[in-house]
Amino acid sequence: MNKQGILLIISGPSGSGKGTIVERLCEKNNFSLSISATTRKPREYEKDGVHYFFHTREEFEKMRDRKELLEWAEFCGNYYGTPRKYVTEQLMAGNNVILEIEVQGALQVKKIYPEGVLIFMVPPNLEELGNRLTKRGTEDKETINKRLRRALEEMELVEEYDYLVINDTVEQATEDMLTIVAAEKMKCSRNKNIKKIFKGEM
Amino acid sequence: MNKQGILLIISGPSGSGKGTIVERLCEKNNFSLSISATTRKPREYEKDGVHYFFHTREEFEKMRDRKELLEWAEFCGNYYGTPRKYVTEQLMAGNNVILEIEVQGALQVKKIYPEGVLIFMVPPNLEELGNRLTKRGTEDKETINKRLRRALEEMELVEEYDYLVINDTVEQATEDMLTIVAAEKMKCSRNKNIKKIFKGEM
């Protein structure tokens, strides 16, 4: 079987619990989180190549123009993007790479790297999503309602995704992610050298 | 999640161990084997609707012309085919249906029923395939060599398949099949009503 890792591109509404599932996966030794490039200033505790790859605007624009980014966007005057190099190195080393990213960026990545697997994560239903956002206690009712409307909007694009994971419990959703990776590794499109292996030539 | 079953279309060289894996899956209560239609005479122990659906040539040709067969072929003067009706009924009832079939028939089915999942099963390598065929003791050396050449020929079409399962041990290969089914059930293309479920409308 192909030893190369799988790029998992995960999206889903705020409150879907993506972050927790990603953390669980990264505790396993063959999963790693993609590291973003940014032009914003590092915070005191942030290390280059660990939390972000920090760049000047000029460097970032060069990377972008050389197609060295899988996706990029500008927020509040700073650039953010996903360097292809780090992702590729990890995949070649046999690690599965996780990219937690909003819908538009996710579709950008899939276009450039079609072998990437698009996963949309949702809570079991809208009511549960509302409950989770309320429990957090960090946002007022108006903001929560805005997030719920945004979740419904984002779901319009779910058909562009490969897989849907319903995050009912952390254990089940983590298991589902591992099932997806295991199945993807068996895809014939990822095992094109099988004829040679079969003949004993590799 | 979608409750509908998955149609698994399994091919692979003679000696790949498909039969054993299919048996193991059919011991589980949500897997059933597709039943073929044929115009050949039933053997003494064979029951209509259990081993085969037995038909006259006229009936079979009507089914074929009405596009009621997912695939069909003629061998030794008899027709054999896969009735769409039985498969559809099983899938709608939530059962996964297994179709063990050679490469040409498999590709025919996929064309008519693109939601079907094409799985190619192989032993770990050509040497192991030779060993398995020799161990069977049912064929002479020449026939075995012919089967090995045929296996290599069939593998030319492996890229048309969705998944590759390497049958190293029965346990692992059965597990792999279940992983594929579980991942396929999470495909967004199979969960188009998720927006309604999410909103609590279903």
mmCIF file of C-alpha atoms in Angstrom:
data_model
loop_
_atom_site.group_PDB
_atom_site.id
_atom_site.type_symbol
_atom_site.label_atom_id
_atom_site.label_comp_id
_atom_site.label_asym_id
_atom_site.label_seq_id
_atom_site.Cartn_x
_atom_site.Cartn_y
_atom_site.Cartn_z
ATOM 1 C CA MET A 1 0.000 0.000 0.000
ATOM 2 C CA ASN A 2 0.988 3.579 -0.600
ATOM 3 C CA LYS A 3 2.947 4.971 2.353
ATOM 4 C CA GLN A 4 2.232 8.627 1.569
ATOM 5 C CA GLY A 5 0.083 10.564 4.025
ATOM 6 C CA ILE A 6 -3.330 12.059 3.325
ATOM 7 C CA LEU A 7 -4.155 15.756 3.404
ATOM 8 C CA LEU A 8 -7.349 16.257 5.419
ATOM 9 C CA ILE A 9 -9.062 19.582 4.844
ATOM 10 C CA ILE A 10 -11.603 20.107 7.614
ATOM 11 C CA SER A 11 -14.335 22.727 7.705
ATOM 12 C CA GLY A 12 -17.529 23.138 9.629
ATOM 13 C CA PRO A 13 -19.471 25.710 11.592
ATOM 14 C CA SER A 14 -18.078 27.295 14.727
ATOM 15 C CA GLY A 15 -19.305 25.041 17.547
ATOM 16 C CA SER A 16 -19.028 21.852 15.472
ATOM 17 C CA GLY A 17 -16.158 20.746 17.701
ATOM 18 C CA LYS A 18 -13.570 20.558 14.907
ATOM 19 C CA GLY A 19 -10.834 21.846 17.203
ATOM 20 C CA THR A 20 -11.251 19.051 19.760
ATOM 21 C CA ILE A 21 -11.272 16.333 17.095
ATOM 22 C CA VAL A 22 -8.176 17.802 15.445
ATOM 23 C CA GLU A 23 -6.413 17.835 18.835
ATOM 24 C CA ARG A 24 -7.306 14.168 19.378
ATOM 25 C CA LEU A 25 -5.942 13.221 15.973
ATOM 26 C CA CYS A 26 -2.728 15.178 16.515
ATOM 27 C CA GLU A 27 -2.094 13.157 19.675
ATOM 28 C CA LYS A 28 -1.549 10.196 17.344
ATOM 29 C CA ASN A 29 1.955 10.039 15.960
ATOM 30 C CA ASN A 30 1.157 10.034 12.248
ATOM 31 C CA PHE A 31 -1.008 13.149 12.171
ATOM 32 C CA SER A 32 0.266 16.683 12.096
ATOM 33 C CA LEU A 33 -1.348 20.062 11.804
ATOM 34 C CA SER A 34 -0.520 22.241 8.842
ATOM 35 C CA ILE A 35 1.446 25.372 9.794
ATOM 36 C CA SER A 36 0.241 28.619 8.253
ATOM 37 C CA ALA A 37 2.380 31.418 6.893
ATOM 38 C CA THR A 38 1.479 34.930 8.004
ATOM 39 C CA THR A 39 2.691 38.498 7.809
ATOM 40 C CA ARG A 40 1.328 39.453 11.223
ATOM 41 C CA LYS A 41 3.812 40.049 14.036
ATOM 42 C CA PRO A 42 4.507 37.037 16.277
ATOM 43 C CA ARG A 43 3.037 37.155 19.793
ATOM 44 C CA GLU A 44 5.500 36.759 22.638
ATOM 45 C CA TYR A 45 5.118 32.973 22.998
ATOM 46 C CA GLU A 46 4.904 32.192 19.274
ATOM 47 C CA LYS A 47 7.784 30.435 17.542
ATOM 48 C CA ASP A 48 8.557 30.576 13.833
ATOM 49 C CA GLY A 49 7.958 27.161 12.227
ATOM 50 C CA VAL A 50 5.891 25.990 15.211
ATOM 51 C CA HIS A 51 2.873 28.288 15.543
ATOM 52 C CA TYR A 52 3.307 30.063 12.190
ATOM 53 C CA PHE A 53 5.873 30.699 9.529
ATOM 54 C CA PHE A 54 6.427 34.456 9.938
ATOM 55 C CA HIS A 55 7.182 36.440 6.798
ATOM 56 C CA THR A 56 7.406 40.009 5.539
ATOM 57 C CA ARG A 57 4.741 41.151 3.103
ATOM 58 C CA GLU A 58 7.330 41.044 0.325
ATOM 59 C CA GLU A 59 8.300 37.432 1.088
ATOM 60 C CA PHE A 60 4.647 36.404 1.334
ATOM 61 C CA GLU A 61 3.773 38.009 -2.000
ATOM 62 C CA LYS A 62 6.707 36.216 -3.632
ATOM 63 C CA MET A 63 5.510 32.877 -2.242
ATOM 64 C CA ARG A 64 2.007 33.588 -3.484
ATOM 65 C CA ASP A 65 3.206 34.613 -6.968
ATOM 66 C CA ARG A 66 5.416 31.513 -7.236
ATOM 67 C CA LYS A 67 2.338 29.351 -6.435
ATOM 68 C CA GLU A 68 3.986 28.166 -3.244
ATOM 69 C CA LEU A 69 0.732 28.557 -1.293
ATOM 70 C CA LEU A 70 -2.170 26.093 -1.359
ATOM 71 C CA GLU A 71 -4.496 28.962 -0.418
ATOM 72 C CA TRP A 72 -4.204 32.458 0.964
ATOM 73 C CA ALA A 73 -6.345 35.335 2.155
ATOM 74 C CA GLU A 74 -5.981 38.776 3.722
ATOM 75 C CA PHE A 75 -7.589 39.548 7.092
ATOM 76 C CA CYS A 76 -7.318 42.876 8.921
ATOM 77 C CA GLY A 77 -4.362 43.960 6.814
ATOM 78 C CA ASN A 78 -2.371 40.754 7.290
ATOM 79 C CA TYR A 79 -1.809 37.884 4.901
ATOM 80 C CA TYR A 80 -2.453 34.294 5.953
ATOM 81 C CA GLY A 81 -1.800 31.233 3.809
ATOM 82 C CA THR A 82 -0.861 27.570 3.657
ATOM 83 C CA PRO A 83 2.662 26.859 2.369
ATOM 84 C CA ARG A 84 2.646 23.901 0.041
ATOM 85 C CA LYS A 85 6.249 22.927 0.973
ATOM 86 C CA TYR A 86 5.559 22.015 4.612
ATOM 87 C CA VAL A 87 2.431 20.058 3.677
ATOM 88 C CA THR A 88 4.219 18.136 0.921
ATOM 89 C CA GLU A 89 7.191 17.274 3.145
ATOM 90 C CA GLN A 90 4.908 15.897 5.844
ATOM 91 C CA LEU A 91 2.851 13.860 3.360
ATOM 92 C CA MET A 92 5.987 12.396 1.754
ATOM 93 C CA ALA A 93 7.233 11.421 5.225
ATOM 94 C CA GLY A 94 4.030 9.408 5.646
ATOM 95 C CA ASN A 95 2.248 11.821 7.977
ATOM 96 C CA ASN A 96 -1.378 12.750 7.481
ATOM 97 C CA VAL A 97 -1.669 16.522 7.496
ATOM 98 C CA ILE A 98 -4.704 18.334 8.880
ATOM 99 C CA LEU A 99 -5.783 21.696 7.574
ATOM 100 C CA GLU A 100 -8.592 23.301 9.592
ATOM 101 C CA ILE A 101 -9.926 25.999 7.336
ATOM 102 C CA GLU A 102 -13.100 27.826 6.316
ATOM 103 C CA VAL A 103 -15.104 26.766 3.278
ATOM 104 C CA GLN A 104 -13.695 29.143 0.643
ATOM 105 C CA GLY A 105 -10.072 28.327 1.519
ATOM 106 C CA ALA A 106 -10.867 24.616 1.610
ATOM 107 C CA LEU A 107 -12.251 24.672 -1.931
ATOM 108 C CA GLN A 108 -9.169 26.633 -3.063
ATOM 109 C CA VAL A 109 -6.879 23.911 -1.654
ATOM 110 C CA LYS A 110 -8.871 21.095 -3.260
ATOM 111 C CA LYS A 111 -8.496 22.790 -6.650
ATOM 112 C CA ILE A 112 -4.705 22.940 -6.347
ATOM 113 C CA TYR A 113 -4.319 19.596 -4.537
ATOM 114 C CA PRO A 114 -7.172 17.310 -5.688
ATOM 115 C CA GLU A 115 -5.810 14.350 -3.700
ATOM 116 C CA GLY A 116 -6.761 16.292 -0.568
ATOM 117 C CA VAL A 117 -9.841 15.010 1.260
ATOM 118 C CA LEU A 118 -12.534 17.553 2.093
ATOM 119 C CA ILE A 119 -14.342 16.802 5.337
ATOM 120 C CA PHE A 120 -17.293 18.799 6.616
ATOM 121 C CA MET A 121 -17.981 18.480 10.319
ATOM 122 C CA VAL A 122 -21.351 19.289 11.842
ATOM 123 C CA PRO A 123 -23.028 18.838 15.210
ATOM 124 C CA PRO A 124 -26.029 16.452 15.099
ATOM 125 C CA ASN A 125 -28.466 19.330 14.535
ATOM 126 C CA LEU A 126 -28.998 23.061 14.680
ATOM 127 C CA GLU A 127 -30.495 22.920 18.166
ATOM 128 C CA GLU A 128 -27.392 21.158 19.514
ATOM 129 C CA LEU A 129 -25.185 23.736 17.795
ATOM 130 C CA GLY A 130 -27.149 26.498 19.537
ATOM 131 C CA ASN A 131 -26.747 24.710 22.881
ATOM 132 C CA ARG A 132 -22.994 24.350 22.421
ATOM 133 C CA LEU A 133 -22.540 27.992 21.489
ATOM 134 C CA THR A 134 -24.682 29.082 24.466
ATOM 135 C CA LYS A 135 -22.721 26.825 26.863
ATOM 136 C CA ARG A 136 -19.437 28.400 25.791
ATOM 137 C CA GLY A 137 -20.805 31.589 27.318
ATOM 138 C CA THR A 138 -18.421 33.743 25.290
ATOM 139 C CA GLU A 139 -21.002 35.267 22.974
ATOM 140 C CA ASP A 140 -24.297 37.091 23.350
ATOM 141 C CA LYS A 141 -27.560 35.863 21.889
ATOM 142 C CA GLU A 142 -27.333 38.037 18.805
ATOM 143 C CA THR A 143 -23.850 36.727 17.937
ATOM 144 C CA ILE A 144 -25.026 33.151 18.488
ATOM 145 C CA ASN A 145 -27.960 33.665 16.135
ATOM 146 C CA LYS A 146 -25.556 35.129 13.584
ATOM 147 C CA ARG A 147 -23.353 32.033 13.905
ATOM 148 C CA LEU A 148 -26.353 29.729 13.444
ATOM 149 C CA ARG A 149 -27.389 31.557 10.276
ATOM 150 C CA ARG A 150 -23.766 31.390 9.073
ATOM 151 C CA ALA A 151 -23.723 27.618 9.759
ATOM 152 C CA LEU A 152 -26.766 27.151 7.531
ATOM 153 C CA GLU A 153 -25.169 29.262 4.815
ATOM 154 C CA GLU A 154 -21.943 27.235 4.938
ATOM 155 C CA MET A 155 -23.931 24.022 4.677
ATOM 156 C CA GLU A 156 -25.067 25.094 1.231
ATOM 157 C CA LEU A 157 -21.565 24.144 0.098
ATOM 158 C CA VAL A 158 -21.514 20.729 1.808
ATOM 159 C CA GLU A 159 -22.102 19.022 -1.539
ATOM 160 C CA GLU A 160 -18.678 20.190 -2.706
ATOM 161 C CA TYR A 161 -17.149 18.195 0.141
ATOM 162 C CA ASP A 162 -16.096 14.546 0.073
ATOM 163 C CA TYR A 163 -17.205 13.415 3.522
ATOM 164 C CA LEU A 164 -19.612 14.492 6.205
ATOM 165 C CA VAL A 165 -18.749 13.765 9.833
ATOM 166 C CA ILE A 166 -21.488 14.243 12.401
ATOM 167 C CA ASN A 167 -19.833 15.159 15.658
ATOM 168 C CA ASP A 168 -22.184 13.605 18.186
ATOM 169 C CA THR A 169 -19.464 12.375 20.557
ATOM 170 C CA VAL A 170 -15.730 13.151 20.402
ATOM 171 C CA GLU A 171 -14.879 9.420 20.421
ATOM 172 C CA GLN A 172 -17.165 8.565 17.504
ATOM 173 C CA ALA A 173 -16.131 11.562 15.418
ATOM 174 C CA THR A 174 -12.418 10.809 15.967
ATOM 175 C CA GLU A 175 -13.061 7.189 14.975
ATOM 176 C CA ASP A 176 -14.923 8.387 11.876
ATOM 177 C CA MET A 177 -11.942 10.511 10.845
ATOM 178 C CA LEU A 178 -9.619 7.496 11.199
ATOM 179 C CA THR A 179 -12.055 5.379 9.148
ATOM 180 C CA ILE A 180 -11.986 7.970 6.364
ATOM 181 C CA VAL A 181 -8.172 8.024 6.340
ATOM 182 C CA ALA A 182 -7.982 4.198 6.299
ATOM 183 C CA ALA A 183 -10.453 3.967 3.399
ATOM 184 C CA GLU A 184 -8.726 6.743 1.448
ATOM 185 C CA LYS A 185 -5.419 4.850 1.740
ATOM 186 C CA MET A 186 -7.090 1.947 -0.090
ATOM 187 C CA LYS A 187 -8.195 4.129 -3.020
ATOM 188 C CA CYS A 188 -6.889 2.726 -6.317
ATOM 189 C CA SER A 189 -6.020 6.282 -7.359
ATOM 190 C CA ARG A 190 -3.514 6.373 -4.473
ATOM 191 C CA ASN A 191 -2.032 2.952 -5.276
ATOM 192 C CA LYS A 192 -1.001 3.267 -8.888
ATOM 193 C CA ASN A 193 2.200 1.287 -8.350
ATOM 194 C CA ILE A 194 0.284 -1.772 -7.145
ATOM 195 C CA LYS A 195 0.956 -3.689 -10.363
ATOM 196 C CA LYS A 196 4.711 -3.394 -9.797
ATOM 197 C CA ILE A 197 4.408 -4.358 -6.130
ATOM 198 C CA PHE A 198 2.260 -7.317 -7.120
ATOM 199 C CA LYS A 199 4.829 -8.514 -9.641
ATOM 200 C CA GLY A 200 7.570 -8.156 -7.040
ATOM 201 C CA GLU A 201 9.262 -5.341 -8.958
ATOM 202 C CA MET A 202 9.066 -2.939 -6.008
ATOM 203 C CA MET B 1 -26.841 9.688 8.136
ATOM 204 C CA ASN B 2 -28.267 7.998 5.107
ATOM 205 C CA LYS B 3 -29.793 4.637 6.000
ATOM 206 C CA GLN B 4 -29.589 3.213 2.479
ATOM 207 C CA GLY B 5 -27.213 0.292 1.896
ATOM 208 C CA ILE B 6 -24.132 0.309 -0.326
ATOM 209 C CA LEU B 7 -23.683 -1.836 -3.425
ATOM 210 C CA LEU B 8 -20.222 -3.451 -3.282
ATOM 211 C CA ILE B 9 -18.975 -4.756 -6.603
ATOM 212 C CA ILE B 10 -16.029 -7.060 -5.938
ATOM 213 C CA SER B 11 -13.597 -8.403 -8.517
ATOM 214 C CA GLY B 12 -10.149 -9.906 -8.358
ATOM 215 C CA PRO B 13 -8.121 -12.801 -9.692
ATOM 216 C CA SER B 14 -9.063 -16.381 -8.964
ATOM 217 C CA GLY B 15 -7.147 -17.234 -5.782
ATOM 218 C CA SER B 16 -7.495 -13.740 -4.326
ATOM 219 C CA GLY B 17 -9.783 -15.162 -1.657
ATOM 220 C CA LYS B 18 -12.816 -13.047 -2.586
ATOM 221 C CA GLY B 19 -15.204 -15.898 -1.835
ATOM 222 C CA THR B 20 -14.070 -16.294 1.778
ATOM 223 C CA ILE B 21 -14.265 -12.562 2.478
ATOM 224 C CA VAL B 22 -17.736 -12.369 0.940
ATOM 225 C CA GLU B 23 -18.854 -15.288 3.135
ATOM 226 C CA ARG B 24 -17.539 -13.524 6.230
ATOM 227 C CA LEU B 25 -19.400 -10.334 5.334
ATOM 228 C CA CYS B 26 -22.629 -12.209 4.647
ATOM 229 C CA GLU B 27 -22.484 -13.654 8.175
ATOM 230 C CA LYS B 28 -23.171 -10.094 9.348
ATOM 231 C CA ASN B 29 -26.819 -9.200 9.351
ATOM 232 C CA ASN B 30 -26.714 -6.130 7.136
ATOM 233 C CA PHE B 31 -24.904 -7.686 4.183
ATOM 234 C CA SER B 32 -26.515 -9.796 1.513
ATOM 235 C CA LEU B 33 -25.293 -11.387 -1.672
ATOM 236 C CA SER B 34 -26.865 -10.318 -4.943
ATOM 237 C CA ILE B 35 -28.923 -13.084 -6.569
ATOM 238 C CA SER B 36 -28.336 -13.610 -10.292
ATOM 239 C CA ALA B 37 -30.951 -14.329 -12.912
ATOM 240 C CA THR B 38 -30.209 -17.199 -15.307
ATOM 241 C CA THR B 39 -31.785 -19.228 -18.081
ATOM 242 C CA ARG B 40 -29.921 -22.411 -17.177
ATOM 243 C CA LYS B 41 -31.907 -25.267 -15.624
ATOM 244 C CA PRO B 42 -31.900 -25.368 -11.802
ATOM 245 C CA ARG B 43 -29.834 -28.125 -10.192
ATOM 246 C CA GLU B 44 -31.677 -30.424 -7.814
ATOM 247 C CA TYR B 45 -30.844 -28.497 -4.621
ATOM 248 C CA GLU B 46 -31.242 -25.012 -6.126
ATOM 249 C CA LYS B 47 -34.196 -22.858 -5.146
ATOM 250 C CA ASP B 48 -35.657 -20.027 -7.193
ATOM 251 C CA GLY B 49 -35.026 -16.696 -5.459
ATOM 252 C CA VAL B 50 -32.351 -18.221 -3.218
ATOM 253 C CA HIS B 51 -29.561 -19.527 -5.447
ATOM 254 C CA TYR B 52 -30.764 -17.903 -8.672
ATOM 255 C CA PHE B 53 -33.832 -16.379 -10.217
ATOM 256 C CA PHE B 54 -34.666 -18.944 -12.905
ATOM 257 C CA HIS B 55 -36.178 -17.621 -16.125
ATOM 258 C CA THR B 56 -36.978 -18.691 -19.676
ATOM 259 C CA ARG B 57 -34.913 -17.127 -22.464
ATOM 260 C CA GLU B 58 -37.938 -15.076 -23.464
ATOM 261 C CA GLU B 59 -38.398 -13.685 -19.942
ATOM 262 C CA PHE B 60 -34.681 -12.943 -19.643
ATOM 263 C CA GLU B 61 -34.578 -11.098 -22.962
ATOM 264 C CA LYS B 62 -37.588 -9.025 -21.888
ATOM 265 C CA MET B 63 -35.815 -8.094 -18.628
ATOM 266 C CA ARG B 64 -32.685 -7.178 -20.564
ATOM 267 C CA ASP B 65 -34.593 -5.069 -23.104
ATOM 268 C CA ARG B 66 -36.504 -3.268 -20.335
ATOM 269 C CA LYS B 67 -33.131 -2.372 -18.727
ATOM 270 C CA GLU B 68 -34.047 -4.403 -15.657
ATOM 271 C CA LEU B 69 -30.550 -5.915 -15.483
ATOM 272 C CA LEU B 70 -27.493 -4.147 -14.068
ATOM 273 C CA GLU B 71 -25.305 -6.368 -16.283
ATOM 274 C CA TRP B 72 -25.698 -9.535 -18.282
ATOM 275 C CA ALA B 73 -23.658 -11.980 -20.355
ATOM 276 C CA GLU B 74 -24.084 -15.277 -22.188
ATOM 277 C CA PHE B 75 -21.969 -18.319 -21.220
ATOM 278 C CA CYS B 76 -22.229 -21.744 -22.862
ATOM 279 C CA GLY B 77 -25.620 -20.946 -24.350
ATOM 280 C CA ASN B 78 -27.150 -19.635 -21.107
ATOM 281 C CA TYR B 79 -27.843 -16.090 -20.023
ATOM 282 C CA TYR B 80 -26.667 -14.808 -16.651
ATOM 283 C CA GLY B 81 -27.402 -11.349 -15.263
ATOM 284 C CA THR B 82 -27.978 -9.178 -12.212
ATOM 285 C CA PRO B 83 -31.600 -8.062 -11.709
ATOM 286 C CA ARG B 84 -31.721 -4.457 -10.619
ATOM 287 C CA LYS B 85 -34.972 -4.983 -8.659
ATOM 288 C CA TYR B 86 -33.553 -7.343 -6.010
ATOM 289 C CA VAL B 87 -30.478 -5.153 -5.521
ATOM 290 C CA THR B 88 -32.544 -1.979 -5.182
ATOM 291 C CA GLU B 89 -34.976 -3.548 -2.709
ATOM 292 C CA GLN B 90 -32.115 -4.720 -0.496
ATOM 293 C CA LEU B 91 -30.367 -1.337 -0.626
ATOM 294 C CA MET B 92 -33.583 0.504 0.220
ATOM 295 C CA ALA B 93 -34.078 -1.841 3.190
ATOM 296 C CA GLY B 94 -30.659 -0.699 4.460
ATOM 297 C CA ASN B 95 -28.727 -3.834 3.499
ATOM 298 C CA ASN B 96 -25.352 -3.625 1.806
ATOM 299 C CA VAL B 97 -25.443 -5.808 -1.292
ATOM 300 C CA ILE B 98 -22.383 -7.696 -2.535
ATOM 301 C CA LEU B 99 -21.899 -8.493 -6.184
ATOM 302 C CA GLU B 100 -18.926 -10.794 -6.866
ATOM 303 C CA ILE B 101 -18.286 -10.414 -10.552
ATOM 304 C CA GLU B 102 -15.535 -10.350 -13.193
ATOM 305 C CA VAL B 103 -14.031 -7.098 -14.401
ATOM 306 C CA GLN B 104 -16.124 -6.475 -17.540
ATOM 307 C CA GLY B 105 -19.421 -7.059 -15.718
ATOM 308 C CA ALA B 106 -18.278 -4.894 -12.818
ATOM 309 C CA LEU B 107 -17.570 -1.942 -15.085
ATOM 310 C CA GLN B 108 -20.986 -2.448 -16.738
ATOM 311 C CA VAL B 109 -22.699 -2.225 -13.331
ATOM 312 C CA LYS B 110 -20.773 0.904 -12.323
ATOM 313 C CA LYS B 111 -21.916 2.621 -15.517
ATOM 314 C CA ILE B 112 -25.590 1.929 -14.779
ATOM 315 C CA TYR B 113 -25.328 2.379 -11.004
ATOM 316 C CA PRO B 114 -22.523 4.900 -10.332
ATOM 317 C CA GLU B 115 -23.232 4.884 -6.559
ATOM 318 C CA GLY B 116 -21.894 1.308 -6.563
ATOM 319 C CA VAL B 117 -18.432 0.871 -5.063
ATOM 320 C CA LEU B 118 -15.877 -1.034 -7.150
ATOM 321 C CA ILE B 119 -13.452 -3.041 -5.052
ATOM 322 C CA PHE B 120 -10.525 -4.943 -6.492
ATOM 323 C CA MET B 121 -9.153 -7.698 -4.272
ATOM 324 C CA VAL B 122 -5.649 -9.095 -4.697
ATOM 325 C CA PRO B 123 -3.358 -11.398 -2.751
ATOM 326 C CA PRO B 124 -0.215 -9.630 -1.423
ATOM 327 C CA ASN B 125 1.812 -10.614 -4.520
ATOM 328 C CA LEU B 126 2.025 -12.841 -7.555
ATOM 329 C CA GLU B 127 4.129 -15.446 -5.760
ATOM 330 C CA GLU B 128 1.511 -15.805 -3.021
ATOM 331 C CA LEU B 129 -1.206 -16.128 -5.661
ATOM 332 C CA GLY B 130 0.781 -18.972 -7.287
ATOM 333 C CA ASN B 131 1.147 -20.649 -3.896
ATOM 334 C CA ARG B 132 -2.567 -20.414 -3.170
ATOM 335 C CA LEU B 133 -3.543 -21.823 -6.546
ATOM 336 C CA THR B 134 -0.998 -24.667 -6.166
ATOM 337 C CA LYS B 135 -2.262 -25.471 -2.640
ATOM 338 C CA ARG B 136 -5.810 -25.831 -3.910
ATOM 339 C CA GLY B 137 -4.511 -28.806 -5.886
ATOM 340 C CA THR B 138 -7.428 -28.637 -8.310
ATOM 341 C CA GLU B 139 -5.453 -27.407 -11.321
ATOM 342 C CA ASP B 140 -2.317 -28.494 -13.212
ATOM 343 C CA LYS B 141 0.725 -26.270 -13.624
ATOM 344 C CA GLU B 142 -0.275 -25.037 -17.056
ATOM 345 C CA THR B 143 -3.710 -23.925 -15.860
ATOM 346 C CA ILE B 144 -2.140 -22.174 -12.868
ATOM 347 C CA ASN B 145 0.257 -20.281 -15.135
ATOM 348 C CA LYS B 146 -2.679 -19.295 -17.309
ATOM 349 C CA ARG B 147 -4.499 -17.977 -14.223
ATOM 350 C CA LEU B 148 -1.440 -15.979 -13.155
ATOM 351 C CA ARG B 149 -1.166 -14.399 -16.600
ATOM 352 C CA ARG B 150 -4.895 -13.668 -16.479
ATOM 353 C CA ALA B 151 -4.478 -12.031 -13.036
ATOM 354 C CA LEU B 152 -1.849 -9.667 -14.452
ATOM 355 C CA GLU B 153 -4.103 -8.844 -17.398
ATOM 356 C CA GLU B 154 -7.063 -8.085 -15.104
ATOM 357 C CA MET B 155 -4.867 -5.808 -12.999
ATOM 358 C CA GLU B 156 -4.475 -3.538 -15.999
ATOM 359 C CA LEU B 157 -8.032 -2.394 -15.229
ATOM 360 C CA VAL B 158 -7.437 -1.808 -11.513
ATOM 361 C CA GLU B 159 -7.323 1.968 -12.103
ATOM 362 C CA GLU B 160 -10.993 1.890 -13.086
ATOM 363 C CA TYR B 161 -11.790 0.611 -9.594
ATOM 364 C CA ASP B 162 -12.482 2.684 -6.501
ATOM 365 C CA TYR B 163 -10.656 0.668 -3.864
ATOM 366 C CA LEU B 164 -7.909 -1.901 -3.657
ATOM 367 C CA VAL B 165 -8.031 -4.494 -0.878
ATOM 368 C CA ILE B 166 -4.926 -6.585 -0.330
ATOM 369 C CA ASN B 167 -6.043 -9.920 1.062
ATOM 370 C CA ASP B 168 -3.134 -10.833 3.290
ATOM 371 C CA THR B 169 -5.239 -12.289 6.107
ATOM 372 C CA VAL B 170 -8.991 -12.967 6.078
ATOM 373 C CA GLU B 171 -9.468 -10.894 9.262
ATOM 374 C CA GLN B 172 -7.665 -7.827 7.907
ATOM 375 C CA ALA B 173 -9.358 -7.978 4.500
ATOM 376 C CA THR B 174 -12.821 -8.331 6.103
ATOM 377 C CA GLU B 175 -12.016 -5.377 8.352
ATOM 378 C CA ASP B 176 -10.873 -3.376 5.311
ATOM 379 C CA MET B 177 -14.179 -4.063 3.565
ATOM 380 C CA LEU B 178 -16.105 -2.813 6.616
ATOM 381 C CA THR B 179 -13.898 0.303 6.739
ATOM 382 C CA ILE B 180 -14.722 1.045 3.096
ATOM 383 C CA VAL B 181 -18.465 0.673 3.753
ATOM 384 C CA ALA B 182 -18.278 2.915 6.837
ATOM 385 C CA ALA B 183 -16.374 5.624 4.944
ATOM 386 C CA GLU B 184 -18.692 5.421 1.932
ATOM 387 C CA LYS B 185 -21.700 5.967 4.219
ATOM 388 C CA MET B 186 -20.123 9.289 5.237
ATOM 389 C CA LYS B 187 -19.767 10.503 1.643
ATOM 390 C CA CYS B 188 -21.532 13.843 1.157
ATOM 391 C CA SER B 189 -22.907 12.544 -2.142
ATOM 392 C CA ARG B 190 -24.830 9.925 -0.126
ATOM 393 C CA ASN B 191 -26.115 12.428 2.445
ATOM 394 C CA LYS B 192 -27.814 15.064 0.360
ATOM 395 C CA ASN B 193 -30.663 15.478 2.836
ATOM 396 C CA ILE B 194 -28.284 16.444 5.636
ATOM 397 C CA LYS B 195 -29.338 20.101 5.499
ATOM 398 C CA LYS B 196 -32.918 19.121 6.260
ATOM 399 C CA ILE B 197 -31.877 16.755 9.044
ATOM 400 C CA PHE B 198 -29.671 19.468 10.488
ATOM 401 C CA LYS B 199 -32.508 21.965 10.497
ATOM 402 C CA GLY B 200 -34.766 19.390 12.167
ATOM 403 C CA GLU B 201 -37.061 19.162 9.142
ATOM 404 C CA MET B 202 -36.551 15.396 8.819
#
